């Protein structure tokens, strides 16, 4: 396994999370963002664990992971893995030290805390991007679907526990799930990535399958969170 | 039960992996391995017997995950599983000297503050496992694969308080010498040896070649036998195979044996063959344990930060309500943020340890102390000195403290020593001994030294090591007892040099009643350090005080190459007044306009320091309510309107609110100085509902509401339904705000609301959170839905005014 080098954080993306969209933020906010990034970078400890499983059709003609206790419930994940022969279950976190820094920052300065929270969300996504890039290099000839998050679409959030169990993520990277299926440390991601040796067509992704579509502030303003 | 005396044994050999073996026997995916003790006892017996045959002297019963949380959906109870597992293991040992360990792993949920499991719940879960294991006849208990020191502490206390089993503890470290949660080897060793476990070390995570550095750390920090039970290297993500062979494993372990490790075994990926080779190596190695005697340095710690008392270390004194009106007010309102701010400020000022005293007549000190300790250790990394006159309060704080703390204090009175020292011993803390007894403070050094000796001897007799006793020779005020100053210092010097103990002294009292106190204080501080003071209790936010300590450390040569001193002062211009730490450096662009800046302008531009300054000026001529109603609130309204129309965005809105907050702080201070009742438009209870731990949204709402003049009773996150009801009743709040971020926790929101209605409380409920919709809010009988913090304020205005 390799170590993940953190790239500078994508500030534009963080600004989008903060609602700025294309609007340029004032200089004092940008200055805070730079400070936050610096503090965050010293707290982040990226860790990840993944397992790759073969896919098969089970007796109900549903796609299933071979030799794995994680069930692929829901039309959206079934559809997502339609043309795949393998699937990767990936868990990543940027560590509980980040949670601690966020708590401390909330006490010291709420403005910075909000900015830092957005940056931390960006950071964990970037960690996943890096992992995917590396894996793509290692596994020449394989095509990946985008990362299908647990709880996205109708892929039940209640499967968090199974995802963490099958990857042994508690022991391997310190990732846990609480009774409400919330991941701790907070800035963590669990997802399923489909793999195929054939080129994969673009899968639907966006507001239509999103759980938050009825309450999304971005959507209300005519914007969206993905590209 | 005979205690296992590992120290007397040359070595001890534990078993190898269980999971690895079960997988190779064809355990089905998704099976809870612990159930196999009942469904396939022959498999478990077979594995145990293989390890016994290979030469293991202790085998781990198949109970690693047999806790109530992990067995939630299992058809067997914790007790049934543990009984069967211990029975199987004992059966496998029949006819041999092999011992059976009750094996207990992490619960599987993170503890507060990162997770939502409380220390008390964790204790209870472990207690259930331990009671069952002891009853089933286990010979010892092993807590292994832990990463959170506080979880380990809950486990150890549960074992100590409910069984007589010898205790082995191993945690899982990464190559950097820390666990996932950041726990260091020194912190683990200091804390657990203090709690009285029998052996400690590491398991899992790494292969035997990578643990050398970690073993070296253990050798420095504990006198206990050291356990090493590593993996067979690292697993491959696709094949799941481990990469170290039994031969390589054994060679690496042999080196560790020569370093002084005494207890050996294997974790993931190791098999009976590994243990057989280890056994062979250990038997035929004619080695005498070469371990040098370890002298553990005097030190205290959090889970992540160990502070050695090998040079003067600053103990911050500010978390103490004595003589502080605002602090008392904060305690009455359970305003934890106030205390946390005090903690952060002092750490920024240079405090290396924080004294925590929350004693105030009329509040529940025990409850408050526990809450304060939990909250403070959740955000700052400095060890705490737990300060109370009530033993029950001290014990409650000692339980939940994550590391090795200082107890403040015991004194030479018989009843004090009887009440406090057993607690210090039980929890492995350090203790401050005050040189005062039934007769009062002896005027002369001699008398104080006598009390110091008495405390030391009593501590030693109880098994508290000398390095954990810190003596306070007591500072008297120079204005009242001038001749006493040198007596204190003389006693201090003797205690340090002749008794060989660490010393502690509150320095600020010296100048009481004199003008220019600061000068007296830091001169006395320097004199005391010259006489051997290790732990000054002081205000680190007074620049000259902290700099005296730093300068002393530089001049004495502790601060090698002056690195720490330069780091602290490279950008700083020393001011004579208290340093305002944590204040944002504000952009220079707007500086030019400050001349004509008014309060509204300061709020608009997010200029905190200026906002506070202008408010101080305004308070000289204007009434507080006038400032609030005619300046602050219109300014916030303006920012709110700009936010709604997309002219400014969330960070700027909060920034403006932050300026208003600084202005409010000034108003509060002013009211308190002039003895006026605190300003408040009314109380609002806020909570992130049970099960949910995402509370940043709620915290944003809080900042905004407070800056509109409402008093917010913040119950935090993961809040019990009943706690919301209790708070509304107690504070007679007219409005409750509930937040939830996840679809899964909306249920908790609904239940909280139902309970509020059931209790027929006269309050309105506003709800918010990412997944909520106005329709859903209506459906769960909330009175209002707020899409953001700004809307919550509008609702508060409507309800409360």
GROMACS .gro file of N, CA and C in nm, chain B residues 684-786:
model
  309
  911UNK      N    1  -3.372   3.068   2.486
  911UNK     CA    2  -3.405   2.973   2.379
  911UNK      C    3  -3.319   2.848   2.401
  912UNK      N    4  -3.384   2.732   2.396
  912UNK     CA    5  -3.310   2.606   2.411
  912UNK      C    6  -3.276   2.552   2.271
  913UNK      N    7  -3.152   2.516   2.252
  913UNK     CA    8  -3.112   2.455   2.123
  913UNK      C    9  -3.053   2.316   2.147
  914UNK      N   10  -3.083   2.225   2.056
  914UNK     CA   11  -3.025   2.090   2.067
  914UNK      C   12  -3.017   2.024   1.930
  915UNK      N   13  -2.910   1.950   1.909
  915UNK     CA   14  -2.903   1.858   1.796
  915UNK      C   15  -2.953   1.725   1.851
  916UNK      N   16  -3.053   1.667   1.784
  916UNK     CA   17  -3.129   1.557   1.846
  916UNK      C   18  -3.048   1.431   1.869
  917UNK      N   19  -3.105   1.345   1.948
  917UNK     CA   20  -3.040   1.219   1.986
  917UNK      C   21  -2.996   1.140   1.862
  918UNK      N   22  -2.875   1.087   1.872
  918UNK     CA   23  -2.823   1.005   1.763
  918UNK      C   24  -2.747   1.086   1.660
  919UNK      N   25  -2.772   1.216   1.657
  919UNK     CA   26  -2.705   1.299   1.556
  919UNK      C   27  -2.587   1.373   1.616
  920UNK      N   28  -2.476   1.372   1.543
  920UNK     CA   29  -2.357   1.438   1.598
  920UNK      C   30  -2.308   1.550   1.507
  921UNK      N   31  -2.386   1.583   1.404
  921UNK     CA   32  -2.348   1.694   1.317
  921UNK      C   33  -2.414   1.819   1.372
  922UNK      N   34  -2.337   1.903   1.438
  922UNK     CA   35  -2.403   2.016   1.503
  922UNK      C   36  -2.351   2.152   1.459
  923UNK      N   37  -2.279   2.155   1.349
  923UNK     CA   38  -2.225   2.286   1.310
  923UNK      C   39  -2.338   2.382   1.275
  924UNK      N   40  -2.444   2.330   1.212
  924UNK     CA   41  -2.558   2.414   1.175
  924UNK      C   42  -2.623   2.476   1.298
  925UNK      N   43  -2.643   2.391   1.399
  925UNK     CA   44  -2.701   2.440   1.524
  925UNK      C   45  -2.612   2.546   1.587
  926UNK      N   46  -2.481   2.526   1.578
  926UNK     CA   47  -2.389   2.622   1.638
  926UNK      C   48  -2.392   2.757   1.566
  927UNK      N   49  -2.417   2.752   1.437
  927UNK     CA   50  -2.430   2.878   1.361
  927UNK      C   51  -2.555   2.952   1.409
  928UNK      N   52  -2.662   2.877   1.425
  928UNK     CA   53  -2.788   2.936   1.473
  928UNK      C   54  -2.765   3.001   1.610
  929UNK      N   55  -2.689   2.931   1.692
  929UNK     CA   56  -2.662   2.980   1.827
  929UNK      C   57  -2.592   3.116   1.824
  930UNK      N   58  -2.487   3.124   1.742
  930UNK     CA   59  -2.412   3.250   1.734
  930UNK      C   60  -2.505   3.363   1.695
  931UNK      N   61  -2.588   3.338   1.596
  931UNK     CA   62  -2.676   3.443   1.547
  931UNK      C   63  -2.779   3.485   1.653
  932UNK      N   64  -2.838   3.385   1.717
  932UNK     CA   65  -2.940   3.416   1.818
  932UNK      C   66  -2.879   3.496   1.933
  933UNK      N   67  -2.761   3.454   1.975
  933UNK     CA   68  -2.697   3.523   2.088
  933UNK      C   69  -2.671   3.669   2.053
  934UNK      N   70  -2.643   3.692   1.927
  934UNK     CA   71  -2.609   3.828   1.891
  934UNK      C   72  -2.730   3.914   1.865
  935UNK      N   73  -2.844   3.850   1.869
  935UNK     CA   74  -2.966   3.929   1.871
  935UNK      C   75  -3.012   3.950   2.016
  936UNK      N   76  -2.933   3.907   2.109
  936UNK     CA   77  -2.963   3.935   2.249
  936UNK      C   78  -3.039   3.825   2.321
  937UNK      N   79  -3.057   3.711   2.257
  937UNK     CA   80  -3.124   3.600   2.325
  937UNK      C   81  -3.021   3.521   2.405
  938UNK      N   82  -3.065   3.463   2.517
  938UNK     CA   83  -2.978   3.374   2.592
  938UNK      C   84  -3.004   3.232   2.541
  939UNK      N   85  -2.900   3.171   2.490
  939UNK     CA   86  -2.918   3.037   2.433
  939UNK      C   87  -2.872   2.932   2.533
  940UNK      N   88  -2.961   2.838   2.563
  940UNK     CA   89  -2.923   2.724   2.644
  940UNK      C   90  -2.890   2.613   2.544
  941UNK      N   91  -2.761   2.592   2.528
  941UNK     CA   92  -2.716   2.499   2.424
  941UNK      C   93  -2.694   2.360   2.485
  942UNK      N   94  -2.777   2.266   2.446
  942UNK     CA   95  -2.766   2.131   2.504
  942UNK      C   96  -2.666   2.044   2.428
  943UNK      N   97  -2.614   2.097   2.320
  943UNK     CA   98  -2.511   2.022   2.247
  943UNK      C   99  -2.571   1.926   2.145
  944UNK      N  100  -2.498   1.817   2.119
  944UNK     CA  101  -2.543   1.722   2.018
  944UNK      C  102  -2.582   1.591   2.085
  945UNK      N  103  -2.647   1.505   2.009
  945UNK     CA  104  -2.686   1.373   2.058
  945UNK      C  105  -2.762   1.386   2.191
  946UNK      N  106  -2.862   1.471   2.192
  946UNK     CA  107  -2.930   1.507   2.317
  946UNK      C  108  -3.053   1.418   2.342
  947UNK      N  109  -3.060   1.364   2.461
  947UNK     CA  110  -3.174   1.280   2.501
  947UNK      C  111  -3.304   1.361   2.493
  948UNK      N  112  -3.413   1.292   2.462
  948UNK     CA  113  -3.543   1.361   2.451
  948UNK      C  114  -3.576   1.433   2.583
  949UNK      N  115  -3.556   1.358   2.691
  949UNK     CA  116  -3.594   1.411   2.822
  949UNK      C  117  -3.511   1.535   2.859
  950UNK      N  118  -3.385   1.537   2.815
  950UNK     CA  119  -3.299   1.651   2.849
  950UNK      C  120  -3.353   1.780   2.790
  951UNK      N  121  -3.416   1.770   2.673
  951UNK     CA  122  -3.474   1.889   2.610
  951UNK      C  123  -3.593   1.936   2.694
  952UNK      N  124  -3.677   1.842   2.731
  952UNK     CA  125  -3.794   1.874   2.814
  952UNK      C  126  -3.748   1.939   2.946
  953UNK      N  127  -3.649   1.878   3.008
  953UNK     CA  128  -3.599   1.930   3.136
  953UNK      C  129  -3.546   2.074   3.122
  954UNK      N  130  -3.473   2.098   3.016
  954UNK     CA  131  -3.415   2.231   2.998
  954UNK      C  132  -3.523   2.335   2.974
  955UNK      N  133  -3.622   2.299   2.894
  955UNK     CA  134  -3.731   2.394   2.866
  955UNK      C  135  -3.803   2.427   2.997
  956UNK      N  136  -3.827   2.326   3.077
  956UNK     CA  137  -3.895   2.346   3.204
  956UNK      C  138  -3.810   2.433   3.297
  957UNK      N  139  -3.685   2.393   3.313
  957UNK     CA  140  -3.597   2.464   3.405
  957UNK      C  141  -3.580   2.612   3.369
  958UNK      N  142  -3.563   2.637   3.240
  958UNK     CA  143  -3.534   2.775   3.199
  958UNK      C  144  -3.659   2.849   3.152
  959UNK      N  145  -3.771   2.781   3.156
  959UNK     CA  146  -3.897   2.838   3.106
  959UNK      C  147  -3.878   2.904   2.971
  960UNK      N  148  -3.816   2.831   2.882
  960UNK     CA  149  -3.788   2.883   2.749
  960UNK      C  150  -3.917   2.888   2.668
  961UNK      N  151  -3.927   2.992   2.588
  961UNK     CA  152  -4.048   3.005   2.504
  961UNK      C  153  -4.026   2.945   2.366
  962UNK      N  154  -3.901   2.916   2.336
  962UNK     CA  155  -3.872   2.862   2.204
  962UNK      C  156  -3.764   2.754   2.215
  963UNK      N  157  -3.787   2.644   2.141
  963UNK     CA  158  -3.687   2.538   2.134
  963UNK      C  159  -3.647   2.519   1.989
  964UNK      N  160  -3.520   2.513   1.963
  964UNK     CA  161  -3.474   2.484   1.828
  964UNK      C  162  -3.410   2.346   1.824
  965UNK      N  163  -3.455   2.264   1.729
  965UNK     CA  164  -3.399   2.129   1.717
  965UNK      C  165  -3.337   2.113   1.579
  966UNK      N  166  -3.221   2.050   1.574
  966UNK     CA  167  -3.161   2.025   1.443
  966UNK      C  168  -3.130   1.878   1.425
  967UNK      N  169  -3.135   1.834   1.300
  967UNK     CA  170  -3.098   1.697   1.263
  967UNK      C  171  -3.044   1.702   1.122
  968UNK      N  172  -2.939   1.629   1.098
  968UNK     CA  173  -2.879   1.634   0.965
  968UNK      C  174  -2.913   1.513   0.881
  969UNK      N  175  -2.945   1.403   0.948
  969UNK     CA  176  -2.959   1.278   0.874
  969UNK      C  177  -3.104   1.234   0.870
  970UNK      N  178  -3.141   1.165   0.763
  970UNK     CA  179  -3.276   1.109   0.755
  970UNK      C  180  -3.299   1.015   0.873
  971UNK      N  181  -3.192   0.948   0.915
  971UNK     CA  182  -3.207   0.850   1.022
  971UNK      C  183  -3.232   0.915   1.158
  972UNK      N  184  -3.198   1.041   1.173
  972UNK     CA  185  -3.218   1.102   1.304
  972UNK      C  186  -3.343   1.189   1.309
  973UNK      N  187  -3.412   1.200   1.196
  973UNK     CA  188  -3.539   1.275   1.198
  973UNK      C  189  -3.637   1.210   1.294
  974UNK      N  190  -3.627   1.080   1.309
  974UNK     CA  191  -3.712   1.006   1.402
  974UNK      C  192  -3.693   1.060   1.543
  975UNK      N  193  -3.567   1.083   1.579
  975UNK     CA  194  -3.538   1.138   1.712
  975UNK      C  195  -3.601   1.275   1.727
  976UNK      N  196  -3.599   1.350   1.620
  976UNK     CA  197  -3.658   1.484   1.624
  976UNK      C  198  -3.808   1.471   1.652
  977UNK      N  199  -3.871   1.380   1.583
  977UNK     CA  200  -4.014   1.359   1.600
  977UNK      C  201  -4.044   1.318   1.745
  978UNK      N  202  -3.962   1.229   1.797
  978UNK     CA  203  -3.985   1.181   1.934
  978UNK      C  204  -3.964   1.292   2.037
  979UNK      N  205  -3.863   1.374   2.012
  979UNK     CA  206  -3.837   1.486   2.103
  979UNK      C  207  -3.959   1.579   2.105
  980UNK      N  208  -4.009   1.607   1.986
  980UNK     CA  209  -4.126   1.697   1.976
  980UNK      C  210  -4.246   1.634   2.047
  981UNK      N  211  -4.266   1.506   2.024
  981UNK     CA  212  -4.379   1.437   2.088
  981UNK      C  213  -4.370   1.448   2.240
  982UNK      N  214  -4.248   1.433   2.291
  982UNK     CA  215  -4.231   1.439   2.437
  982UNK      C  216  -4.257   1.580   2.491
  983UNK      N  217  -4.217   1.679   2.414
  983UNK     CA  218  -4.244   1.818   2.455
  983UNK      C  219  -4.395   1.840   2.462
  984UNK      N  220  -4.466   1.791   2.360
  984UNK     CA  221  -4.612   1.807   2.359
  984UNK      C  222  -4.678   1.729   2.471
  985UNK      N  223  -4.628   1.609   2.493
  985UNK     CA  224  -4.683   1.525   2.600
  985UNK      C  225  -4.674   1.595   2.734
  986UNK      N  226  -4.564   1.667   2.755
  986UNK     CA  227  -4.545   1.737   2.881
  986UNK      C  228  -4.617   1.871   2.885
  987UNK      N  229  -4.690   1.898   2.778
  987UNK     CA  230  -4.768   2.022   2.769
  987UNK      C  231  -4.687   2.147   2.804
  988UNK      N  232  -4.569   2.156   2.746
  988UNK     CA  233  -4.485   2.271   2.775
  988UNK      C  234  -4.530   2.389   2.690
  989UNK      N  235  -4.524   2.504   2.754
  989UNK     CA  236  -4.567   2.625   2.686
  989UNK      C  237  -4.452   2.683   2.605
  990UNK      N  238  -4.417   2.614   2.499
  990UNK     CA  239  -4.309   2.668   2.415
  990UNK      C  240  -4.332   2.628   2.270
  991UNK      N  241  -4.276   2.708   2.181
  991UNK     CA  242  -4.287   2.677   2.039
  991UNK      C  243  -4.161   2.603   1.995
  992UNK      N  244  -4.178   2.526   1.889
  992UNK     CA  245  -4.065   2.446   1.842
  992UNK      C  246  -4.030   2.485   1.698
  993UNK      N  247  -3.903   2.516   1.679
  993UNK     CA  248  -3.855   2.541   1.543
  993UNK      C  249  -3.754   2.433   1.507
  994UNK      N  250  -3.765   2.381   1.384
  994UNK     CA  251  -3.672   2.274   1.344
  994UNK      C  252  -3.596   2.314   1.218
  995UNK      N  253  -3.480   2.256   1.202
  995UNK     CA  254  -3.401   2.281   1.083
  995UNK      C  255  -3.297   2.172   1.063
  996UNK      N  256  -3.236   2.174   0.946
  996UNK     CA  257  -3.135   2.072   0.915
  996UNK      C  258  -3.144   2.032   0.770
  997UNK      N  259  -3.035   1.981   0.719
  997UNK     CA  260  -3.023   1.958   0.574
  997UNK      C  261  -3.137   1.879   0.512
  998UNK      N  262  -3.181   1.774   0.580
  998UNK     CA  263  -3.278   1.687   0.514
  998UNK      C  264  -3.423   1.726   0.542
  999UNK      N  265  -3.444   1.829   0.623
  999UNK     CA  266  -3.581   1.868   0.658
  999UNK      C  267  -3.648   1.947   0.546
 1000UNK      N  268  -3.779   1.932   0.539
 1000UNK     CA  269  -3.857   2.016   0.448
 1000UNK      C  270  -3.969   2.077   0.531
 1001UNK      N  271  -4.028   2.188   0.482
 1001UNK     CA  272  -4.139   2.249   0.557
 1001UNK      C  273  -4.252   2.149   0.578
 1002UNK      N  274  -4.275   2.066   0.477
 1002UNK     CA  275  -4.384   1.968   0.487
 1002UNK      C  276  -4.357   1.868   0.600
 1003UNK      N  277  -4.234   1.821   0.601
 1003UNK     CA  278  -4.201   1.722   0.704
 1003UNK      C  279  -4.207   1.783   0.842
 1004UNK      N  280  -4.163   1.908   0.852
 1004UNK     CA  281  -4.167   1.979   0.980
 1004UNK      C  282  -4.311   1.981   1.033
 1005UNK      N  283  -4.403   2.008   0.943
 1005UNK     CA  284  -4.545   2.012   0.980
 1005UNK      C  285  -4.591   1.874   1.025
 1006UNK      N  286  -4.550   1.778   0.950
 1006UNK     CA  287  -4.591   1.639   0.976
 1006UNK      C  288  -4.545   1.589   1.114
 1007UNK      N  289  -4.430   1.635   1.159
 1007UNK     CA  290  -4.385   1.590   1.291
 1007UNK      C  291  -4.424   1.690   1.400
 1008UNK      N  292  -4.515   1.781   1.364
 1008UNK     CA  293  -4.577   1.875   1.460
 1008UNK      C  294  -4.481   1.979   1.516
 1009UNK      N  295  -4.386   2.019   1.437
 1009UNK     CA  296  -4.306   2.135   1.476
 1009UNK      C  297  -4.388   2.259   1.446
 1010UNK      N  298  -4.365   2.366   1.520
 1010UNK     CA  299  -4.442   2.488   1.493
 1010UNK      C  300  -4.384   2.565   1.375
 1011UNK      N  301  -4.253   2.556   1.361
 1011UNK     CA  302  -4.188   2.630   1.252
 1011UNK      C  303  -4.079   2.547   1.187
 1012UNK      N  304  -4.058   2.579   1.060
 1012UNK     CA  305  -3.943   2.525   0.988
 1012UNK      C  306  -3.854   2.644   0.953
 1013UNK      N  307  -3.725   2.633   0.979
 1013UNK     CA  308  -3.634   2.741   0.941
 1013UNK      C  309  -3.533   2.686   0.843
   0.00000   0.00000   0.00000
